[in-house]
Coordinates of C-alpha atoms in Angstrom, one line a residue:
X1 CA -31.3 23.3 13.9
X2 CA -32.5 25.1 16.9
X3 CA -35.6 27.0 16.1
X4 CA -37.0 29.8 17.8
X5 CA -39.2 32.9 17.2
X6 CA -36.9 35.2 19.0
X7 CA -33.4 34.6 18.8
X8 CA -31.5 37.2 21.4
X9 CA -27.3 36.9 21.4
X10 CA -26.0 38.5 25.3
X11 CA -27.3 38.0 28.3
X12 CA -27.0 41.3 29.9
X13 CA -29.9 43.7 31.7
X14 CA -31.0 45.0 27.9
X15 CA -31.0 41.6 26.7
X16 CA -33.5 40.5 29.7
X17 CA -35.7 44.0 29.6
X18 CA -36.3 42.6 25.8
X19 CA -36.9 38.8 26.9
X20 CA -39.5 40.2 30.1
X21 CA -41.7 41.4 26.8
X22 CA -41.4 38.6 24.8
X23 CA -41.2 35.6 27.0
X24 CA -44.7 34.7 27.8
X25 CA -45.6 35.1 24.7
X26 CA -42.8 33.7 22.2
X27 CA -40.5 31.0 22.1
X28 CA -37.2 32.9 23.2
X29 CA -33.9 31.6 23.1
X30 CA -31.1 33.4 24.6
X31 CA -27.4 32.5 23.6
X32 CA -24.1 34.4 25.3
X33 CA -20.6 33.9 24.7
X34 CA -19.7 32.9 28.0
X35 CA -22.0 32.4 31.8
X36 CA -25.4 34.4 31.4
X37 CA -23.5 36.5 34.3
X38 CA -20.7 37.4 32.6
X39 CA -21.8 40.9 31.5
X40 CA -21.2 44.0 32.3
X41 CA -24.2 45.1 33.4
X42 CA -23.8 43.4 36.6
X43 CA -20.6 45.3 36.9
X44 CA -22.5 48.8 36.9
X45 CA -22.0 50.2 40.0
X46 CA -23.0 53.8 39.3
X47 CA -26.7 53.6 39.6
X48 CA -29.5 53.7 37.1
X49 CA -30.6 57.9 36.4
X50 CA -34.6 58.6 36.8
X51 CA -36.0 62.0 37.1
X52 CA -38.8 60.9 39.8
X53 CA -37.9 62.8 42.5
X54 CA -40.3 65.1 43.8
X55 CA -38.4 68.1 42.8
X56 CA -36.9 67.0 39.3
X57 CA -38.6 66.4 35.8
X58 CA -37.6 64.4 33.0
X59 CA -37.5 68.2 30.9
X60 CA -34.7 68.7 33.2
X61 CA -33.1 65.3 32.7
X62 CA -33.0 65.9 29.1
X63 CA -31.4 69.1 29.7
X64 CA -28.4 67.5 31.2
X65 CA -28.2 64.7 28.8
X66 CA -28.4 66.9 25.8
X67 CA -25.7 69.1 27.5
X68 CA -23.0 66.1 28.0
X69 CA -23.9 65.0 24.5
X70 CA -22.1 67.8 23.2
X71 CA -24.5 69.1 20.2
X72 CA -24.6 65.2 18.6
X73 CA -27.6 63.9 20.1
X74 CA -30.4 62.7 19.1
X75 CA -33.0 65.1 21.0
X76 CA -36.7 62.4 20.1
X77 CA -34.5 59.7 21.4
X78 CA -33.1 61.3 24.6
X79 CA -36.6 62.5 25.3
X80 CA -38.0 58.9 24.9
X81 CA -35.2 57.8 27.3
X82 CA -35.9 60.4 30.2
X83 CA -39.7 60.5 29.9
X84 CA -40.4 56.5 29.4
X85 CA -37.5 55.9 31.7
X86 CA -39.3 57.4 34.6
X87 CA -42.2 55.5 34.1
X88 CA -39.9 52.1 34.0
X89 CA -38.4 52.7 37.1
X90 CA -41.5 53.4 39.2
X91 CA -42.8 50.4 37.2
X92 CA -40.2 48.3 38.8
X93 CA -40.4 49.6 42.1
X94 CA -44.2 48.9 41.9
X95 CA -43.6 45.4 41.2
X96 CA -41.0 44.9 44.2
X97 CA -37.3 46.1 42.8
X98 CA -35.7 47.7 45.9
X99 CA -33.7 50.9 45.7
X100 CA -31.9 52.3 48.1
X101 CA -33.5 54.9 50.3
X102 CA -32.9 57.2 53.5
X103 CA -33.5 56.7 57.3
X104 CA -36.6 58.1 56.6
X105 CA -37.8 55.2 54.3
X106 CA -38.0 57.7 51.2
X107 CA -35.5 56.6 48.2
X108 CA -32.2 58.0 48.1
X109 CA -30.9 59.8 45.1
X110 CA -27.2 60.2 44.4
X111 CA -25.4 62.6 42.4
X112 CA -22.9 62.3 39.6
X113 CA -21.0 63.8 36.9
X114 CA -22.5 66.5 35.0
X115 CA -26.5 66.1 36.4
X116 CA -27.4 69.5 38.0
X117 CA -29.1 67.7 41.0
X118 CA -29.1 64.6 42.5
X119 CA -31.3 62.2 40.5
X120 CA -29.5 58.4 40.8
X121 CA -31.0 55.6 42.3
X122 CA -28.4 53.2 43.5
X123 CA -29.5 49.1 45.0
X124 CA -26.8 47.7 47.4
X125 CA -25.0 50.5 47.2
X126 CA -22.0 50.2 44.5
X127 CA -24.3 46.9 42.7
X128 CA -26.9 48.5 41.1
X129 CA -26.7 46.8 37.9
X130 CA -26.4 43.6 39.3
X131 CA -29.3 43.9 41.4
X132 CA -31.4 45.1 38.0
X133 CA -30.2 42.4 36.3
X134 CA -30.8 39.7 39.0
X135 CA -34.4 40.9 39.6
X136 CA -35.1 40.7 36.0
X137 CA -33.6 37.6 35.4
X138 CA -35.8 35.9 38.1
X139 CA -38.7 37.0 36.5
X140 CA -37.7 35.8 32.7
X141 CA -35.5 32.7 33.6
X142 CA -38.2 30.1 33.7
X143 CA -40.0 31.1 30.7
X144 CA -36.9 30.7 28.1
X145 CA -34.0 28.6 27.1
X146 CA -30.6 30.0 27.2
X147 CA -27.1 28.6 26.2
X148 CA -24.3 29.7 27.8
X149 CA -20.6 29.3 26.2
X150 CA -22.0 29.3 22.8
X151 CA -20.0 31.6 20.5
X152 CA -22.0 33.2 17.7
X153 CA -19.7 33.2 14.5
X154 CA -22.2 34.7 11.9
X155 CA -25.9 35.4 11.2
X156 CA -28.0 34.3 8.6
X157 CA -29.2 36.3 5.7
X158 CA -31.5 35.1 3.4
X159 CA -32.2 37.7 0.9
X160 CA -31.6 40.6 2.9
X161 CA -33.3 39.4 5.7
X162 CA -31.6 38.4 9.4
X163 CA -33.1 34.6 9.6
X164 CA -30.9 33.4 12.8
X165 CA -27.1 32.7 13.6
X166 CA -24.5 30.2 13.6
X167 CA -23.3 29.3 16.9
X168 CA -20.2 27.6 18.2
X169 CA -19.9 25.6 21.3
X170 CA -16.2 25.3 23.2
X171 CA -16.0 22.1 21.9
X172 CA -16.3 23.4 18.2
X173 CA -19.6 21.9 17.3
X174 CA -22.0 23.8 15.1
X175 CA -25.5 24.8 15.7
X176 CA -28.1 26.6 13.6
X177 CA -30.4 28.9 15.1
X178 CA -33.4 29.8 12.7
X179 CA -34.9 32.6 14.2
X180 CA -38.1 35.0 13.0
X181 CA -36.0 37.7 14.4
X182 CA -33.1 38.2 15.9
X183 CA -32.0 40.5 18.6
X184 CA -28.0 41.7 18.9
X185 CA -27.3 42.5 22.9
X186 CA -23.9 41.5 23.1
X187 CA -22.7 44.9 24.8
X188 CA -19.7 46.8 24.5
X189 CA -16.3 46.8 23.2
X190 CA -14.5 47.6 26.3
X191 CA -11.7 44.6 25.8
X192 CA -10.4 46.3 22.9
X193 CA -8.7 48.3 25.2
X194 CA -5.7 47.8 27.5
X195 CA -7.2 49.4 30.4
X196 CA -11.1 48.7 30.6
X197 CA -14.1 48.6 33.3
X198 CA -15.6 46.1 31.3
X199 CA -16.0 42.0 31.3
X200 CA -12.7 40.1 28.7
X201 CA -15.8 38.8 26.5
X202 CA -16.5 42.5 25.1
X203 CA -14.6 41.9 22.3
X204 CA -16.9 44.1 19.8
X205 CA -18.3 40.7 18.5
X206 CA -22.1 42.3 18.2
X207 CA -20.8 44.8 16.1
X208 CA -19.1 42.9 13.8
X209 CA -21.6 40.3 13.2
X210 CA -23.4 43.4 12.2
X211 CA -21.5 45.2 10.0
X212 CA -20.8 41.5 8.2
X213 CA -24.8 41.2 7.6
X214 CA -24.8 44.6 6.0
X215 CA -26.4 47.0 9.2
X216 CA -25.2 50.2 9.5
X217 CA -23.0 51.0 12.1
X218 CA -22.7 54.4 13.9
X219 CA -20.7 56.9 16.1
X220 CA -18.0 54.4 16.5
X221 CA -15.3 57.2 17.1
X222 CA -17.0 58.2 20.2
X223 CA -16.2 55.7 23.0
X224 CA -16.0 57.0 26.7
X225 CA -13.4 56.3 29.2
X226 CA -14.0 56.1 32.3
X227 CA -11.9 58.6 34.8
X228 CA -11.4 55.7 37.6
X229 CA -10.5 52.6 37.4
X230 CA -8.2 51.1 40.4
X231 CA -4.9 50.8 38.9
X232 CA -2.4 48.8 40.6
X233 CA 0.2 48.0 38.0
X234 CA -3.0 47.8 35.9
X235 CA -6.6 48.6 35.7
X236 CA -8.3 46.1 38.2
X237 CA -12.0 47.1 38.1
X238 CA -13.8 50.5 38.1
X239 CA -14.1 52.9 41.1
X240 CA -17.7 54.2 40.7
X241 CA -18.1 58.4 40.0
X242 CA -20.6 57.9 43.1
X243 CA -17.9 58.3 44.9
X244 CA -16.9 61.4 43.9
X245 CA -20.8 62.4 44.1
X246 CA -20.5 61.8 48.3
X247 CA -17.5 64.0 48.3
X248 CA -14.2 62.2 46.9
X249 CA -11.5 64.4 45.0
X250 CA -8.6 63.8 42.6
X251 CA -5.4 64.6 43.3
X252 CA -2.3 64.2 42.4
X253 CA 1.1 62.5 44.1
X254 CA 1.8 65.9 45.6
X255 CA -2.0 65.6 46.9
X256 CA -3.1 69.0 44.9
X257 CA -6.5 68.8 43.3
X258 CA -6.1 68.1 39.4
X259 CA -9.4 69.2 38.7
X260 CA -9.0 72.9 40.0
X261 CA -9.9 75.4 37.4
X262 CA -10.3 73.1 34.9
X263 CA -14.0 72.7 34.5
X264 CA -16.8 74.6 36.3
X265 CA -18.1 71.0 37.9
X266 CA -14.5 70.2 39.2
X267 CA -14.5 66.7 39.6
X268 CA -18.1 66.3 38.4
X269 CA -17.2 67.1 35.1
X270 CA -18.2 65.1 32.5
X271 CA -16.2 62.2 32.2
X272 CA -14.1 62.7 29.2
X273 CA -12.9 65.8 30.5
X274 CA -11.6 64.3 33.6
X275 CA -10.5 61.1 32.0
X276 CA -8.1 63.6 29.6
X277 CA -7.2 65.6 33.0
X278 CA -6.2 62.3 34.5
X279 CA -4.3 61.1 31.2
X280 CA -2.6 64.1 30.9
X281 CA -1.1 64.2 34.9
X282 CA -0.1 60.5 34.3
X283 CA 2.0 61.6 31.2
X284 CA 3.5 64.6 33.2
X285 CA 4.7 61.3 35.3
X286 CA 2.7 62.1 38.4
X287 CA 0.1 59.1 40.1
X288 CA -3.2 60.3 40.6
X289 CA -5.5 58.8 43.5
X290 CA -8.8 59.3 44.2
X291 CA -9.2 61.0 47.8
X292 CA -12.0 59.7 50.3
X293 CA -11.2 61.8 53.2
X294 CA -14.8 63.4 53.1
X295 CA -16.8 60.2 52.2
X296 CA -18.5 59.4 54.9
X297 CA -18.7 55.7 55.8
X298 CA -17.1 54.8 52.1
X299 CA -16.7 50.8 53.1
X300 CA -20.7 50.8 54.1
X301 CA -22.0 52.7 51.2
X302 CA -19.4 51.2 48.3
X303 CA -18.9 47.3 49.0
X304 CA -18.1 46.5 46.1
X305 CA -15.2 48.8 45.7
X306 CA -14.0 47.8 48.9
X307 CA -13.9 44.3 48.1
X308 CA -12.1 45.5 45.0
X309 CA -9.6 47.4 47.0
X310 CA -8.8 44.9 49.5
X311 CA -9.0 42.4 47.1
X312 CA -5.8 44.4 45.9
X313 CA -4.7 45.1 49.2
X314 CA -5.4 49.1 48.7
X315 CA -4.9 50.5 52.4
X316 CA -8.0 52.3 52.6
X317 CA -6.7 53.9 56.0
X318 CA -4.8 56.0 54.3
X319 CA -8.0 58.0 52.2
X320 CA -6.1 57.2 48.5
X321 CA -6.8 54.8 45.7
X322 CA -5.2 54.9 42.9
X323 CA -7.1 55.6 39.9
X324 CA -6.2 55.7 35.9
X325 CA -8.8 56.0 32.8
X326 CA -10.1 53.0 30.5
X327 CA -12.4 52.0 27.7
X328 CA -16.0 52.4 30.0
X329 CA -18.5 52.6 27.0
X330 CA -19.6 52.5 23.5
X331 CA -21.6 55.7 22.4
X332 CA -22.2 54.8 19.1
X333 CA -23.0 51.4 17.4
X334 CA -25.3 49.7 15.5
X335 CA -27.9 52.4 13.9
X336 CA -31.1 51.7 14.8
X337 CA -34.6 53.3 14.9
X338 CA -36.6 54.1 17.9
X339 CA -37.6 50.3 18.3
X340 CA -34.3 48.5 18.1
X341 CA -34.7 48.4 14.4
X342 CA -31.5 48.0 12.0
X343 CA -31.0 48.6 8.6
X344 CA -31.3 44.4 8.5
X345 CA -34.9 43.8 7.9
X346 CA -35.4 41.0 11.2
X347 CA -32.4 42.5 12.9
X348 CA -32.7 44.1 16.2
X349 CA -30.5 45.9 18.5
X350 CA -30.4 46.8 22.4
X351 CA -28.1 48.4 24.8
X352 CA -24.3 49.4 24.5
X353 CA -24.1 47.4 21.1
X354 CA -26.8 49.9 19.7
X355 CA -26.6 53.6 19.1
X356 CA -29.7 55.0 19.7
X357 CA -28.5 58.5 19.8
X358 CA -29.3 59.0 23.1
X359 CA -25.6 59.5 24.3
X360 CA -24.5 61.7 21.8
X361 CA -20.7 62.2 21.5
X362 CA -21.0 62.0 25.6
X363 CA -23.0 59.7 27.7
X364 CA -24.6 61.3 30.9
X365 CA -23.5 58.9 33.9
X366 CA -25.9 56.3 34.6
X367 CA -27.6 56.4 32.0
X368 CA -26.4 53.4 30.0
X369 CA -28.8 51.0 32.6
X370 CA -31.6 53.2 32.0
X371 CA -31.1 52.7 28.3
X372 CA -31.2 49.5 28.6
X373 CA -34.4 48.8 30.3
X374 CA -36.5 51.5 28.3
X375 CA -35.3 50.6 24.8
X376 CA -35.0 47.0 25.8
X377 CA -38.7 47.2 26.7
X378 CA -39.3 49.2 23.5
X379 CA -38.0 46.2 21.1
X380 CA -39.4 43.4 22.5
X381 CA -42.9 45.2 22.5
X382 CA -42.8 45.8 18.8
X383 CA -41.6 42.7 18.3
X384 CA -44.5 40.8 19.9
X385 CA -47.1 43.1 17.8
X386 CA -45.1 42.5 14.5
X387 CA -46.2 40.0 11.9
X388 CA -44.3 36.7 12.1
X389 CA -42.4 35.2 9.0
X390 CA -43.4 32.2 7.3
X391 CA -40.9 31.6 4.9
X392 CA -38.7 28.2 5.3
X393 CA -35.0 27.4 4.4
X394 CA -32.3 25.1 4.9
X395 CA -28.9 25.4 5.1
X396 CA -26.4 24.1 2.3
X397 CA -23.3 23.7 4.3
X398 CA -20.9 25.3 6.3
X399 CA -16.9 24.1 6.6
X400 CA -14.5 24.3 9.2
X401 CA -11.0 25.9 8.2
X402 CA -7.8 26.7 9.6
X403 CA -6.8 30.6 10.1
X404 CA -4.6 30.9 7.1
X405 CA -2.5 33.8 8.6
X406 CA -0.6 34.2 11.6
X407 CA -2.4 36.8 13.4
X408 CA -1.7 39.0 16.9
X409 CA -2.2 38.4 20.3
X410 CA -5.4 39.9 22.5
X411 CA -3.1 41.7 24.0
X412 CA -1.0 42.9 21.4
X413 CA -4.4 44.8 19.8
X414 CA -5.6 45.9 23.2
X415 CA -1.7 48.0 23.6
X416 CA -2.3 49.0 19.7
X417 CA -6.0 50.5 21.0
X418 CA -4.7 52.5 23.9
X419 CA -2.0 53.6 22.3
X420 CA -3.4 55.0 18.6
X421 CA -7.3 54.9 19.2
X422 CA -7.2 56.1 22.9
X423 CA -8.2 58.8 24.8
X424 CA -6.1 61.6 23.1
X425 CA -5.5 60.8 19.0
X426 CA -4.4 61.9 15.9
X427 CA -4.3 61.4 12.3
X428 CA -0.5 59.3 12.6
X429 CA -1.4 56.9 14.8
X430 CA -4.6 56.6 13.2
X431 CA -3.6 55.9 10.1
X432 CA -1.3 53.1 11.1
X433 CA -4.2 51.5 12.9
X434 CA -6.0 51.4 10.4
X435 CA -3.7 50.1 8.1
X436 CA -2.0 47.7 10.3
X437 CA -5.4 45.9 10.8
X438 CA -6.7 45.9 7.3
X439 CA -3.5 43.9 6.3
X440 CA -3.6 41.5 9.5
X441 CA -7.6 40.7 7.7
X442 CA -6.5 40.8 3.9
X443 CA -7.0 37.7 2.4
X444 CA -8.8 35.7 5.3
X445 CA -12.3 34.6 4.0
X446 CA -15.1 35.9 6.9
X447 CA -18.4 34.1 4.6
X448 CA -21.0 32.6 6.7
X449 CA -19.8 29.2 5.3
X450 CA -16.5 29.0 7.1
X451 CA -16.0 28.3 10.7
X452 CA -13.0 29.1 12.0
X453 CA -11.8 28.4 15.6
X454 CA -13.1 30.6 18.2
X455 CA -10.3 32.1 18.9
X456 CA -9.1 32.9 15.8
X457 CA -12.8 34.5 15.1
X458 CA -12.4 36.4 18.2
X459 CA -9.6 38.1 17.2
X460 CA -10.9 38.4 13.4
X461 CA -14.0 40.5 15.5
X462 CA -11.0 42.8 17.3
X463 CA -9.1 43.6 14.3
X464 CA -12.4 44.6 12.5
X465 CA -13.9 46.0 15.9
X466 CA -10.2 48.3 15.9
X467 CA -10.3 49.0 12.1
X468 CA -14.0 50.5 12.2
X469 CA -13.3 52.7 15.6
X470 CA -10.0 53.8 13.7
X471 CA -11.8 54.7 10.2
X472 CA -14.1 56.7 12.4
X473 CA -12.0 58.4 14.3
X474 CA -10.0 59.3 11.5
X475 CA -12.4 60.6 9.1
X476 CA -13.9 63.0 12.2
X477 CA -11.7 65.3 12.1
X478 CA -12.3 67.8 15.0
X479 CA -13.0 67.1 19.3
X480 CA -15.9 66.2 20.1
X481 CA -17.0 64.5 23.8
X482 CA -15.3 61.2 23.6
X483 CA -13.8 61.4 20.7
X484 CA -10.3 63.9 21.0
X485 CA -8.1 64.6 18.1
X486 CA -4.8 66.4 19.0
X487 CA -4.3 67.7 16.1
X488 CA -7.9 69.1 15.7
X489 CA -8.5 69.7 19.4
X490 CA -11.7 72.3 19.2
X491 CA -15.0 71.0 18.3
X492 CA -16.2 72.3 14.7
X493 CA -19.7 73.9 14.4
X494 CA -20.0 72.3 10.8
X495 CA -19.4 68.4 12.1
X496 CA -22.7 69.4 14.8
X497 CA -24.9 66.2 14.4
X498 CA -23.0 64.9 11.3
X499 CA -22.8 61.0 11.7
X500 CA -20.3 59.1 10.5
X501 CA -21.9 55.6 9.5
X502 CA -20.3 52.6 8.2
X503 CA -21.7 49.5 5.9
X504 CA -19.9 47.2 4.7
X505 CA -19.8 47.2 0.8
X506 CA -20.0 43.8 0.3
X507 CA -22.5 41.5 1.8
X508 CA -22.6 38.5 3.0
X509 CA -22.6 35.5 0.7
X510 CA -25.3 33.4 0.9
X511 CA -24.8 29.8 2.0
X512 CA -28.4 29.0 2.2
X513 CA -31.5 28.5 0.0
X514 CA -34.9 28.8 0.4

């Protein structure tokens, strides 16, 4: 048994803003799936939104955030995002995180999608997040233990309280963690998907270990595709909107802008309005590229995406990458209050894996990093003033078992996904998601006793993953942001702020005793 006071599962840049709180102060023990880099935060490459520019104001940041929410927002929480999340950035700067800046030596703020004014603060150009995460993760590194390659299969209830994990190893063996609280960063749920910006480990498994311990999960119909990812036979990494803020365009194969007319930002629209444009001219069987002619010095001031290109031996000469859409970002997930809270007493919850309500039906570019730092911050404060828990307990036992069914490949679900819970749906498709999944998990035991093989429990945290993004899409039955019905394809005054949130029915049994 591995004991700690603060047990956090994921290793990405809301996982380390909790852990810079704590880890001073508490024993911390960080466990992720795969390498502590293997997130997606370090794949960010949009930039981290602050309104500390001379001439902006967090009033107006929450403006534009409210407005790409689409009327589902949570207004406290999007204020306690733009106002604290000033004050973390210049925090960071104080204490030596280097931005970007101008000739001039002042910082340099891009612009993206659907912010009135230029307000994003990029580091290395295209590597913000990795830069974040890499500055944090000096300063936290030497005052915790992490494990890397460590699967968590379930969590530990004890009487309605989160008391730690169960971890696998890739060599299968079993390790307790008992834990006075428990923090869930695991991330998104991008690798659901066929097409995805995100990192093959996002398989939705923070979610599920979740819903299985009896939180309440929320929003999970309203997941964001990104407009560009570099397609070249498939998606092969994510083309960063800045690009589009310094002047690139989307055209088609017959080189005509797509977004023309379409939205009064043109291709600054928010992104699940392009994503749909760029869906839609791919069905009409027309290639769409994203056009760099007017982005000046593109290979100096996006590295990373010219590594990607090349890497892919994209001719950038010629002005044109090919773009398509994929699963970007969660807006919804686990409900929690305004400290990481879930409905779990000892059970937090930070970054994509969360919803906070901050995103609404719509996140507002670059502002899933800021998230991260300001309600990462948040939780591990509270945490560190809460009362500790005393109580002991040991564990009974715990078995290993064979799956008992035969069950589908990765990619077989990630085809399903983009196909039926994709960026246009409806109600058929749907349906036979969510009905195809439930019979794949009918009749295989997921108790905190049994261990199954992690790749068997991987794909046991897809199918659910798939089955609860289905059940949510289904059951909203209008458009909203992210979340586009074809047969219900206006938005409905009378679903405005109505949350669809799902707990499972039956909890956990217990394998422990006190």
């Amino acid at each position: 048994m591995f004991k700690a006071d603060v047990l956090i599962i994921g290793s990405g840049l809301a996982a380390f803003s909790a852990a810079y709180e704590l880890c001073r102060h508490q024993r911390v023990v960080m466990v992720t799936k795969g390498k502590i880099n293997s997130n997606n935060s370090v794949l960010a490459q949009g930039g981290v939104a602050a309104a500390i520019g001379s001439s902006d104001h967090w009033s107006e940041h929450l403006y534009d955030t409210l407005a790409a929410g689409n009327k589902h927002c949570n207004e406290q929480a999007v204020r306690t995002l733009v106002e604290e999340g000033a004050a973390v950035v210049n925090e960071l700067i104080h204490k030596g995180m280097k931005f970007d800046k101008n000739p001039d030596g002042t910082l340099h703020f891009g612009k993206e999608g659907a912010h009135r004014m230029n307000r994003i603060l990029h580091a290395g150009g295209d590597a913000t997040g990795q830069a974040l995460f890499a500055f944090l993760k000096k300063e936290v590194l030497p005052y915790i233990t992490v494990i890397e390659d460590e699967m968590i299969q379930h969590l530990v209830t004890v009487e309605g309280t989160c008391r730690g994990a169960i971890g696998q190893d890739k060599n299968n063996k079993i390790t307790i963690y008992d834990a006075d609280q428990t923090i869930i960063a695991t991330g998104g749920i991008g690798a659901l998907y066929k097409h995805t910006s995100n990192q093959p480990l996002a398989t939705g498994d923070g979610l599920v270990l979740a819903y299985r311990a009896g939180a309440k999960l929320a929003d999970l119909e309203f997941v964001q595709f990104h407009p560009t990812l570099l397609h070249q036979k498939e998606a092969r990494g994510l083309v960063s909107e800045a690009v589009r803020g310094e002047g690139g365009v989307l055209v088609n194969d017959r080189n005509e802008r797509i977004m023309e007319g379409v939205h009064l930002f043109k291709d600054l629209a928010p992104r699940d309005v392009v994503a749909r444009t760029i869906f839609n001219e791919i069905k009409k069987g027309s290639a769409v590229f994203l056009n760099i002619e007017k982005v000046s010095q593109f290979e100096q001031k996006f590295p990373t995406i010219t590594a990607l290109c090349k890497k892919y031996k994209i001719q950038l000469d010629k002005k044109r990458i090919p773009v398509t859409p994929g699963a970007h970002f969660l807006m919804g997930g686990i409900e929690i209050d305004a400290y990481g809270q879930t409905s779990v007493e000892g059970l937090y919850a930070v970054g994509e894996v969360s919803s906070t309500g901050v995103h609404g039906a719509n996140r507002l570019a670059s502002n899933s990093l800021l998230e991260c730092l300001v309600f990462g911050k948040r939780t591990g404060r509270h945490i560190l003033h809460k009362a500790r828990t005393t109580s002991r307990y040991n564990l009974v036992r715990y078995v290993y078992k064979d799956m008992p069914k035969i069950l589908p490949a990765t990619r077989e679900i990630q085809h399903k996904m983009m196909n039926c819970v994709g960026i246009i749906r409806h109600e058929n498709e749907l349906a036979t998601i969510v009905h195809e999944f439930t019979n794949y998990l009918d009749g295989i035991s997921l108790d905190q006793e049994i261990i199954y093989s992690r790749k068997a429990a991987t794909i046991c945290n897809m199918l659910t993953a798939g089955q609860l993004i289905a059940k949510s899409s289904l059951a909203r039955k209008e458009s909203r942001g992210g979340h586009y019905r074809s047969d219900f394809p206006h938005e409905k005054q009378e679903w405005e702020n109505k949350r669809i949130i799902q707990q499972s029915s039956i909890s956990t049994k217990q394998s422990l005793a006190l």
